[in-house]
CSV table of C-alpha atoms in Angstrom, one decimal:
chain,number,residue,atom,x,y,z
A,240,MET,CA,0.0,0.0,0.0
A,241,THR,CA,2.2,2.8,-1.3
A,242,SER,CA,0.9,6.3,-1.3
A,243,ALA,CA,0.8,7.9,-4.6
A,244,LEU,CA,-0.6,11.3,-3.6
A,245,SER,CA,0.5,14.6,-5.0
A,246,ARG,CA,-0.3,17.9,-3.3
A,247,TYR,CA,-2.3,20.2,-5.5
A,248,GLY,CA,-4.1,23.4,-4.5
A,249,ARG,CA,-7.9,23.4,-4.6
A,250,PRO,CA,-9.1,25.1,-7.8
A,251,ALA,CA,-10.6,28.5,-7.5
A,252,THR,CA,-14.3,28.7,-7.2
A,253,GLY,CA,-16.4,29.8,-10.2
A,254,GLY,CA,-15.5,29.2,-13.9
A,255,ARG,CA,-15.4,25.8,-15.5
A,256,ARG,CA,-15.9,22.8,-13.2
A,257,LEU,CA,-16.0,19.1,-13.6
A,258,ARG,CA,-19.2,17.4,-12.6
A,259,SER,CA,-18.7,13.8,-11.4
A,260,MET,CA,-15.7,13.4,-13.7
A,261,SER,CA,-18.1,13.1,-16.6
A,262,GLY,CA,-16.4,15.8,-18.7
A,263,ASP,CA,-19.4,18.2,-18.6
A,264,LEU,CA,-18.3,21.7,-17.9
A,265,GLU,CA,-20.1,24.8,-16.6
A,266,PRO,CA,-19.4,28.1,-18.4
A,267,ALA,CA,-16.6,30.3,-17.1
A,268,GLY,CA,-17.7,33.1,-14.9
A,269,PRO,CA,-16.6,36.8,-15.2
A,270,ALA,CA,-14.0,36.5,-12.4
A,271,GLU,CA,-12.3,33.5,-13.9
A,272,SER,CA,-12.4,34.9,-17.5
A,273,ALA,CA,-10.5,37.9,-16.4
A,274,GLU,CA,-7.6,35.8,-15.2
A,275,TYR,CA,-5.8,35.9,-18.5
A,276,LEU,CA,-4.5,39.4,-17.5
A,277,ALA,CA,-3.9,40.3,-13.9
A,278,GLY,CA,-1.9,42.8,-12.0
A,279,ARG,CA,0.8,44.6,-13.9
A,280,ALA,CA,0.0,42.9,-17.2
A,281,ARG,CA,-3.5,44.3,-17.1
A,282,TRP,CA,-2.2,47.9,-16.6
A,283,ALA,CA,0.4,47.3,-19.2
A,284,ALA,CA,-2.3,46.4,-21.7
A,285,ILE,CA,-4.2,49.5,-20.9
A,286,VAL,CA,-1.1,51.6,-21.4
A,287,VAL,CA,-0.5,49.9,-24.8
A,288,PHE,CA,-4.1,50.5,-25.8
A,289,ALA,CA,-3.9,54.2,-24.8
A,290,ALA,CA,-0.6,54.6,-26.7
A,291,VAL,CA,-2.2,53.2,-29.9
A,292,THR,CA,-5.3,55.3,-29.5
A,293,ALA,CA,-3.2,58.4,-28.9
A,294,ALA,CA,-1.1,57.7,-32.0
A,295,GLY,CA,-4.3,57.4,-34.0
A,296,ALA,CA,-5.7,60.6,-32.5
A,297,VAL,CA,-2.9,62.8,-33.7
A,298,ARG,CA,-3.0,61.6,-37.3
A,299,LEU,CA,-5.2,62.6,-40.2
A,300,ASN,CA,-8.2,63.7,-38.1
A,301,PRO,CA,-9.2,67.3,-39.0
A,302,SER,CA,-11.0,67.9,-35.7
A,303,ALA,CA,-8.8,67.8,-32.7
A,304,ALA,CA,-11.7,68.0,-30.2
A,305,ALA,CA,-13.5,65.1,-31.8
A,306,ALA,CA,-10.3,63.0,-31.8
A,307,ALA,CA,-9.6,63.8,-28.2
A,308,ALA,CA,-13.1,62.9,-27.1
A,309,GLY,CA,-13.0,59.7,-29.1
A,310,ALA,CA,-9.7,58.8,-27.6
A,311,VAL,CA,-10.9,59.4,-24.0
A,312,VAL,CA,-14.1,57.4,-24.6
A,313,ALA,CA,-12.1,54.5,-26.2
A,314,VAL,CA,-9.4,54.3,-23.5
A,315,GLY,CA,-12.0,54.6,-20.6
A,316,ALA,CA,-14.3,51.9,-22.0
A,317,ALA,CA,-11.3,49.6,-22.8
A,318,ALA,CA,-9.9,50.1,-19.3
A,319,LEU,CA,-13.3,49.2,-17.7
A,320,LEU,CA,-13.4,46.1,-20.0
A,321,LEU,CA,-10.0,45.0,-18.9
A,322,LEU,CA,-10.8,45.6,-15.2
A,323,GLY,CA,-13.6,43.0,-15.5
A,324,TRP,CA,-16.7,45.2,-15.9
A,325,ARG,CA,-19.7,43.6,-17.5
A,326,PRO,CA,-21.2,43.4,-20.0
A,327,VAL,CA,-18.2,43.0,-22.2
A,328,LEU,CA,-19.9,43.9,-25.5
A,329,LEU,CA,-21.2,47.2,-24.1
A,330,TYR,CA,-17.7,48.5,-23.1
A,331,ALA,CA,-16.2,47.1,-26.3
A,332,ALA,CA,-18.9,48.9,-28.4
A,333,LEU,CA,-18.2,52.2,-26.6
A,334,ALA,CA,-14.5,51.8,-27.1
A,335,THR,CA,-15.0,51.0,-30.8
A,336,ALA,CA,-17.2,54.0,-31.2
A,337,GLY,CA,-14.5,56.3,-29.8
A,338,ILE,CA,-12.0,54.7,-32.2
A,339,ALA,CA,-14.3,55.2,-35.1
A,340,VAL,CA,-14.6,58.9,-34.3
A,341,LEU,CA,-10.8,59.5,-34.1
A,342,GLY,CA,-10.3,57.3,-37.2
A,343,ASP,CA,-12.4,59.6,-39.3
A,344,GLY,CA,-13.1,57.0,-41.9
A,345,MET,CA,-9.4,56.7,-42.9
A,346,SER,CA,-8.1,53.1,-43.2
A,347,SER,CA,-4.5,54.5,-42.9
A,348,ASN,CA,-5.1,55.6,-39.3
A,349,ILE,CA,-3.1,53.4,-36.9
A,350,GLY,CA,-5.8,53.8,-34.3
A,351,TRP,CA,-7.8,51.1,-36.0
A,352,PHE,CA,-5.2,48.6,-34.5
A,353,ALA,CA,-7.0,49.2,-31.2
A,354,VAL,CA,-10.0,47.4,-32.7
A,355,CYS,CA,-7.9,44.3,-33.1
A,356,LEU,CA,-6.9,44.5,-29.5
A,357,LEU,CA,-10.5,44.8,-28.5
A,358,ALA,CA,-11.4,41.8,-30.6
A,359,GLY,CA,-8.9,39.7,-28.8
A,360,TRP,CA,-9.9,40.9,-25.4
A,361,CYS,CA,-13.6,40.2,-26.0
A,362,VAL,CA,-12.7,36.6,-26.8
A,363,LEU,CA,-10.5,36.2,-23.8
A,364,ALA,CA,-12.4,38.3,-21.2
A,365,GLY,CA,-15.9,37.3,-22.2
A,366,THR,CA,-17.5,34.2,-23.7
A,367,ARG,CA,-16.9,32.8,-27.1
A,368,ARG,CA,-20.3,34.1,-28.2
A,369,GLU,CA,-19.4,37.6,-27.1
A,370,GLY,CA,-16.1,37.4,-28.9
A,371,LEU,CA,-17.7,36.2,-32.1
A,372,ALA,CA,-20.5,38.8,-31.8
A,373,TYR,CA,-17.9,41.6,-31.5
A,374,TRP,CA,-16.0,40.1,-34.5
A,375,ALA,CA,-19.2,40.2,-36.6
A,376,GLY,CA,-19.8,43.8,-35.6
A,377,THR,CA,-16.3,44.9,-36.6
A,378,MET,CA,-16.7,43.1,-39.9
A,379,LEU,CA,-19.8,45.1,-40.6
A,380,LEU,CA,-18.0,48.3,-39.5
A,381,PHE,CA,-15.0,47.8,-41.8
A,382,ALA,CA,-17.2,46.5,-44.7
A,383,SER,CA,-19.5,49.5,-44.5
A,384,GLU,CA,-16.5,51.9,-44.4
A,385,TRP,CA,-15.1,50.1,-47.5
A,386,LEU,CA,-18.4,50.0,-49.4
A,387,TRP,CA,-20.1,53.2,-48.5
A,388,GLY,CA,-17.2,55.4,-47.5
A,389,GLN,CA,-14.2,56.4,-49.6
A,390,PRO,CA,-13.0,53.5,-51.8
A,391,ASP,CA,-9.9,52.2,-50.0
A,392,SER,CA,-8.5,48.7,-50.2
A,393,GLY,CA,-6.8,49.3,-46.8
A,394,TRP,CA,-10.0,48.2,-45.1
A,395,GLY,CA,-9.4,44.7,-46.3
A,396,ALA,CA,-6.2,44.6,-44.2
A,397,TRP,CA,-8.2,45.5,-41.1
A,398,LEU,CA,-10.8,42.9,-41.9
A,399,ALA,CA,-8.1,40.3,-42.2
A,400,GLY,CA,-6.2,41.5,-39.2
A,401,THR,CA,-9.2,41.5,-36.9
A,402,THR,CA,-10.2,38.0,-38.1
A,403,LEU,CA,-6.7,36.6,-37.5
A,404,THR,CA,-6.7,38.2,-34.0
A,405,VAL,CA,-10.0,36.6,-33.2
A,406,ALA,CA,-8.8,33.2,-34.5
A,407,PHE,CA,-5.6,33.3,-32.5
A,408,SER,CA,-7.5,34.4,-29.4
A,409,LEU,CA,-9.9,31.5,-29.8
A,410,LEU,CA,-6.9,29.1,-29.9
A,411,ILE,CA,-5.5,30.7,-26.8
A,412,ARG,CA,-8.8,30.5,-25.0
A,413,HIS,CA,-9.1,26.8,-26.1
A,414,ASP,CA,-5.7,26.0,-24.6
A,415,ARG,CA,-6.5,28.0,-21.5
A,416,ASP,CA,-9.8,26.1,-21.0
A,417,LEU,CA,-8.1,22.8,-21.7
A,418,LEU,CA,-5.4,23.6,-19.1
A,419,ARG,CA,-8.1,24.5,-16.6
A,420,ARG,CA,-9.9,21.3,-17.2
A,421,LEU,CA,-6.7,19.3,-16.8
A,422,ARG,CA,-5.9,21.0,-13.5
A,423,LEU,CA,-9.5,20.3,-12.2
A,424,ALA,CA,-9.2,16.7,-13.3
A,425,GLN,CA,-5.8,16.5,-11.6
A,426,ALA,CA,-7.1,18.0,-8.4
A,427,SER,CA,-10.1,15.7,-8.5
A,428,LEU,CA,-8.0,12.6,-9.0
A,429,ALA,CA,-5.7,13.7,-6.2
A,430,GLU,CA,-8.7,14.1,-3.9
A,431,GLN,CA,-9.9,10.6,-4.9
A,432,ALA,CA,-6.5,9.2,-4.2
A,433,ARG,CA,-6.4,10.8,-0.8
A,434,ALA,CA,-9.9,9.4,0.0
A,435,GLN,CA,-8.8,5.9,-1.2
A,436,GLU,CA,-5.7,6.1,0.9
A,437,ARG,CA,-7.6,7.2,4.0
A,438,ASN,CA,-10.1,4.3,3.4
A,439,ARG,CA,-7.2,1.8,3.0
A,440,ILE,CA,-5.5,3.0,6.1
A,441,ALA,CA,-8.8,2.9,8.0
A,442,ARG,CA,-9.4,-0.7,6.9
A,443,GLU,CA,-5.9,-1.8,7.9
A,444,LEU,CA,-6.2,-0.2,11.4
A,445,HIS,CA,-9.7,-1.5,11.9
A,446,ASP,CA,-8.8,-5.0,11.0
A,447,VAL,CA,-5.6,-5.1,12.9
A,448,ILE,CA,-6.8,-3.4,16.1
A,449,GLY,CA,-10.2,-5.2,16.1
A,450,HIS,CA,-8.6,-8.6,15.6
A,451,THR,CA,-6.0,-8.1,18.3
A,452,LEU,CA,-8.3,-6.7,20.9
A,453,THR,CA,-10.8,-9.5,20.4
A,454,VAL,CA,-8.3,-12.3,20.7
A,455,SER,CA,-6.5,-10.5,23.6
A,456,LEU,CA,-9.8,-10.2,25.4
A,457,LEU,CA,-10.4,-13.9,25.0
A,458,HIS,CA,-6.9,-14.6,26.5
A,459,VAL,CA,-7.7,-12.2,29.4
A,460,GLN,CA,-11.0,-13.9,30.0
A,461,SER,CA,-9.3,-17.3,30.1
A,462,ALA,CA,-6.7,-15.9,32.5
A,463,ARG,CA,-9.4,-14.5,34.8
A,464,LEU,CA,-11.2,-17.8,34.9
A,465,ALA,CA,-8.0,-19.8,35.5
A,466,VAL,CA,-6.1,-17.4,37.9
A,467,GLU,CA,-7.4,-19.2,41.0
A,468,HIS,CA,-7.2,-22.8,39.9
A,469,ASP,CA,-4.4,-22.8,37.3
A,470,PRO,CA,-2.0,-19.8,37.8
A,471,ALA,CA,0.4,-21.2,35.2
A,472,ASP,CA,-2.3,-21.3,32.5
A,473,ALA,CA,-3.5,-17.8,33.5
A,474,GLY,CA,0.1,-16.6,33.2
A,475,HIS,CA,0.4,-18.2,29.7
A,476,ALA,CA,-2.9,-16.6,28.6
A,477,LEU,CA,-1.7,-13.1,29.8
A,478,ALA,CA,1.7,-13.6,28.1
A,479,GLU,CA,-0.1,-14.4,24.8
A,480,ALA,CA,-2.3,-11.4,25.2
A,481,GLU,CA,0.8,-9.3,25.8
A,482,ARG,CA,2.5,-10.8,22.7
A,483,LEU,CA,-0.6,-10.0,20.6
A,484,GLY,CA,-0.6,-6.4,21.8
A,485,ARG,CA,3.0,-6.0,20.7
A,486,GLU,CA,2.2,-7.5,17.3
A,487,CYS,CA,-0.7,-5.1,17.0
A,488,LEU,CA,1.5,-2.1,17.9
A,489,ALA,CA,4.0,-3.2,15.2
A,490,GLU,CA,1.3,-3.6,12.6
A,491,VAL,CA,-0.2,-0.2,13.4
A,492,ARG,CA,3.3,1.4,13.1
A,493,THR,CA,3.6,-0.3,9.7
A,494,ALA,CA,0.3,0.9,8.5
A,495,VAL,CA,0.9,4.5,9.7
A,496,GLY,CA,4.5,4.3,8.3
A,497,MET,CA,3.1,3.8,4.8
A,498,LEU,CA,1.9,7.5,5.0
A,499,ARG,CA,5.5,8.7,5.4
A,500,GLU,CA,7.2,9.5,2.2
A,501,ASP,CA,10.7,9.5,3.8
A,502,ASP,CA,10.5,5.9,5.0
A,503,ALA,CA,12.7,3.4,3.1
A,504,ALA,CA,11.0,0.4,1.5
A,505,ASP,CA,13.2,-2.0,3.5
A,506,ARG,CA,11.9,-0.6,6.8
A,507,ILE,CA,8.3,-1.5,5.9
A,508,ALA,CA,7.4,-5.0,7.2
A,509,PRO,CA,5.8,-7.3,4.7
A,510,LEU,CA,2.0,-7.5,4.8
A,511,PRO,CA,0.4,-10.9,5.6
A,512,GLY,CA,-1.0,-13.1,2.9
A,513,ALA,CA,-3.0,-16.3,2.4
A,514,GLY,CA,-0.1,-18.3,3.7
A,515,GLY,CA,-0.7,-16.7,7.1
A,516,LEU,CA,-4.2,-18.2,7.6
A,517,PRO,CA,-3.0,-21.3,9.6
A,518,ALA,CA,-1.2,-19.0,12.1
A,519,LEU,CA,-4.3,-16.8,12.2
A,520,VAL,CA,-6.5,-19.7,13.0
A,521,GLU,CA,-4.1,-20.9,15.6
A,522,GLN,CA,-4.2,-17.6,17.4
A,523,PHE,CA,-8.0,-17.9,17.8
A,524,ARG,CA,-7.6,-21.5,18.9
A,525,SER,CA,-5.0,-20.6,21.5
A,526,ALA,CA,-7.5,-18.1,22.9
A,527,GLY,CA,-10.2,-20.8,23.2
A,528,ALA,CA,-12.2,-20.3,20.0
A,529,ASP,CA,-13.4,-23.3,18.1
A,530,VAL,CA,-12.1,-22.7,14.6
A,531,THR,CA,-11.2,-25.1,11.8
A,532,LEU,CA,-9.5,-24.4,8.5
A,533,THR,CA,-9.8,-26.3,5.2
A,534,VAL,CA,-7.6,-25.3,2.3
A,535,GLU,CA,-8.0,-26.7,-1.3
A,536,GLY,CA,-5.7,-25.8,-4.1
A,537,ASP,CA,-2.3,-24.1,-4.3
A,538,ILE,CA,-2.3,-20.8,-2.3
A,539,ALA,CA,1.4,-20.2,-2.7
A,540,GLY,CA,0.9,-18.6,-6.1
A,541,LEU,CA,-1.7,-16.1,-5.1
A,542,PRO,CA,-0.9,-12.4,-6.0
A,543,ALA,CA,0.1,-10.4,-3.0
A,544,THR,CA,-2.9,-8.1,-3.2
A,545,THR,CA,-5.3,-11.0,-3.4
A,546,GLY,CA,-3.5,-12.9,-0.6
A,547,LEU,CA,-3.7,-9.8,1.7
A,548,ALA,CA,-7.5,-9.4,0.9
A,549,VAL,CA,-8.0,-13.1,1.8
A,550,TYR,CA,-6.1,-12.8,5.0
A,551,ARG,CA,-7.9,-9.6,6.1
A,552,ILE,CA,-11.4,-10.9,5.2
A,553,ALA,CA,-10.8,-14.1,7.2
A,554,GLN,CA,-9.4,-12.1,10.1
A,555,GLU,CA,-12.4,-9.9,10.2
A,556,ALA,CA,-14.9,-12.8,9.8
A,557,LEU,CA,-13.2,-14.7,12.7
A,558,THR,CA,-13.1,-11.5,14.8
A,559,ASN,CA,-16.8,-10.9,14.3
A,560,ALA,CA,-17.6,-14.5,15.1
A,561,ALA,CA,-15.6,-14.4,18.3
A,562,LYS,CA,-17.1,-11.1,19.3
A,563,HIS,CA,-20.7,-11.7,18.5
A,564,ALA,CA,-21.0,-15.4,19.0
A,565,PRO,CA,-18.3,-16.5,21.5
A,566,GLY,CA,-18.0,-20.3,21.8
A,567,ALA,CA,-19.7,-20.9,18.4
A,568,PRO,CA,-17.8,-23.3,16.1
A,569,THR,CA,-16.5,-21.6,13.0
A,570,GLU,CA,-15.4,-23.4,9.8
A,571,VAL,CA,-13.1,-21.5,7.5
A,572,GLY,CA,-12.7,-22.8,4.0
A,573,LEU,CA,-10.3,-21.5,1.3
A,574,ARG,CA,-10.5,-22.9,-2.2
A,575,VAL,CA,-8.4,-22.0,-5.3
A,576,TRP,CA,-9.7,-23.2,-8.6
A,577,ALA,CA,-10.6,-22.1,-12.1
A,578,GLY,CA,-8.9,-18.7,-11.8
A,579,GLU,CA,-10.9,-17.8,-8.6
A,580,VAL,CA,-10.3,-17.8,-4.9
A,581,THR,CA,-13.3,-18.6,-2.7
A,582,LEU,CA,-13.2,-17.9,1.0
A,583,THR,CA,-16.0,-18.9,3.4
A,584,ALA,CA,-16.4,-18.5,7.1
A,585,ASP,CA,-19.4,-20.4,8.5
A,586,SER,CA,-20.3,-19.7,12.1
A,587,ARG,CA,-22.8,-21.9,13.9
A,588,THR,CA,-25.6,-20.3,15.9
A,589,VAL,CA,-25.4,-20.4,19.6
A,590,PRO,CA,-28.8,-20.4,21.3
A,591,GLY,CA,-29.5,-17.0,22.8
A,592,LYS,CA,-26.6,-15.3,21.1
A,593,ALA,CA,-26.2,-13.5,17.8
A,594,ALA,CA,-24.7,-15.6,15.1
A,595,SER,CA,-22.4,-13.0,13.9
A,596,ALA,CA,-21.8,-9.4,13.1
A,597,GLY,CA,-25.1,-9.3,11.3
A,598,ALA,CA,-26.8,-8.4,14.6
A,599,ASP,CA,-24.9,-5.1,14.5
A,600,PRO,CA,-23.6,-4.4,11.0
A,601,GLY,CA,-20.8,-1.8,11.0
A,602,LEU,CA,-17.4,-1.2,9.7
A,603,GLY,CA,-16.5,-4.9,9.7
A,604,VAL,CA,-18.9,-6.0,7.0
A,605,ILE,CA,-18.1,-2.8,5.0
A,606,SER,CA,-14.4,-3.4,5.3
A,607,MET,CA,-14.7,-7.0,4.0
A,608,ARG,CA,-16.8,-5.9,1.1
A,609,GLU,CA,-14.4,-3.0,0.2
A,610,ARG,CA,-11.4,-5.4,0.4
A,611,ALA,CA,-13.0,-7.8,-2.0
A,612,GLU,CA,-14.0,-5.1,-4.4
A,613,SER,CA,-10.5,-3.6,-4.3
A,614,VAL,CA,-9.2,-6.7,-6.1
A,615,GLY,CA,-12.2,-7.0,-8.4
A,616,GLY,CA,-14.1,-9.5,-6.3
A,617,SER,CA,-17.2,-9.6,-4.1
A,618,CYS,CA,-18.0,-10.4,-0.5
A,619,GLU,CA,-21.4,-11.3,1.0
A,620,ALA,CA,-22.2,-11.7,4.7
A,621,GLY,CA,-25.6,-12.8,6.1
A,622,PRO,CA,-27.7,-15.7,7.4
A,623,GLY,CA,-26.7,-18.9,5.7
A,624,GLY,CA,-24.8,-22.2,6.2
A,625,ARG,CA,-25.0,-23.2,9.8
A,626,GLY,CA,-25.9,-19.8,11.1
A,627,TRP,CA,-24.0,-16.9,9.7
A,628,LEU,CA,-22.0,-17.2,6.5
A,629,VAL,CA,-19.3,-14.9,5.0
A,630,ARG,CA,-18.5,-15.7,1.4
A,631,ALA,CA,-15.8,-13.9,-0.7
A,632,ARG,CA,-15.0,-14.6,-4.3
A,633,LEU,CA,-11.8,-13.0,-5.6
A,634,PRO,CA,-10.3,-13.4,-9.1
A,635,LEU,CA,-6.7,-14.4,-9.4
A,636,THR,CA,-6.1,-11.5,-11.8
A,637,GLY,CA,-8.1,-8.8,-9.9
A,638,GLY,CA,-7.1,-5.1,-10.0
A,639,THR,CA,-6.0,-3.1,-7.1
A,640,SER,CA,-7.2,0.2,-5.8
């Protein structure tokens, strides 16, 4: 169980979001659309726009007052657009009107370059529809100047320049949106990985601590009953309980150590597998539980993940049987055949006592089911067999989570 988590910041609210990792996206909001220019870059863009507009205002316009008024309106509206004021098309239209006044119908006026800047900003600051709507409006403006004004082929250059600006801006917007989607997907996958890691650690700790406490309590109970009549047996039971406590502490340290990125691999103790089932059953037997184990097939070749799932499911089933039906005989069967591993734990019903954890379903049953599903299998627990039956089916080639 190696941690594969990366630390990513949570994406900003608003804008495009993933919904259930389905690929559906919500439209970008005003705050997120304005992220393409921020801080000094935004003010630098305003300065460039003002410089272009001022250059156009001092050339070829016979009315200085009209040119000055047009420049002021154009720069003011463009500044509001860049600062994120809405609606985008309103301020873009006002800025374009100011540029048209200082341009005075002359295609040679450099001030028309500001229209190209506005076209790009509309695409990046607004929505695609707003950008395309502004582009359509500028096409009508330049075409009307060309057709109904003074015949001048220079308008064709502005038509082409504005179109290219919009096209490149759309490409930039597409790449920006794609990057945002990838970052959201990356953050979502990282959060899923964190949740899976937490669930995996919780299962390990639940199984290890629950099993050890249950078996230790059985030993302590045996010691309490034997302390007066057989002190040696009581001492042996307490020593066994102490040994199990130390083993539990070591396993808890191992599980928690998996969360540390600076731990070397050779310092992590190997996790148990199907080969540890006889020792597991013997632990319960030594504590006074009536448990039998039957193994069919070759368990030596089981994958490590499948073997761990088999061990933990059997451990949880025996722990639940000992906790909810103390004294009830439990038969554990493990069978490997036809590319599948079948594990059963059949607990007999004791009159007057619950047959198993089914009387109080909780993390145990959920943990067994999740462990089986983590390797592509399934686990069922409920009335059956001789009382309460746990049955897990795990494929030999199951995936891991």
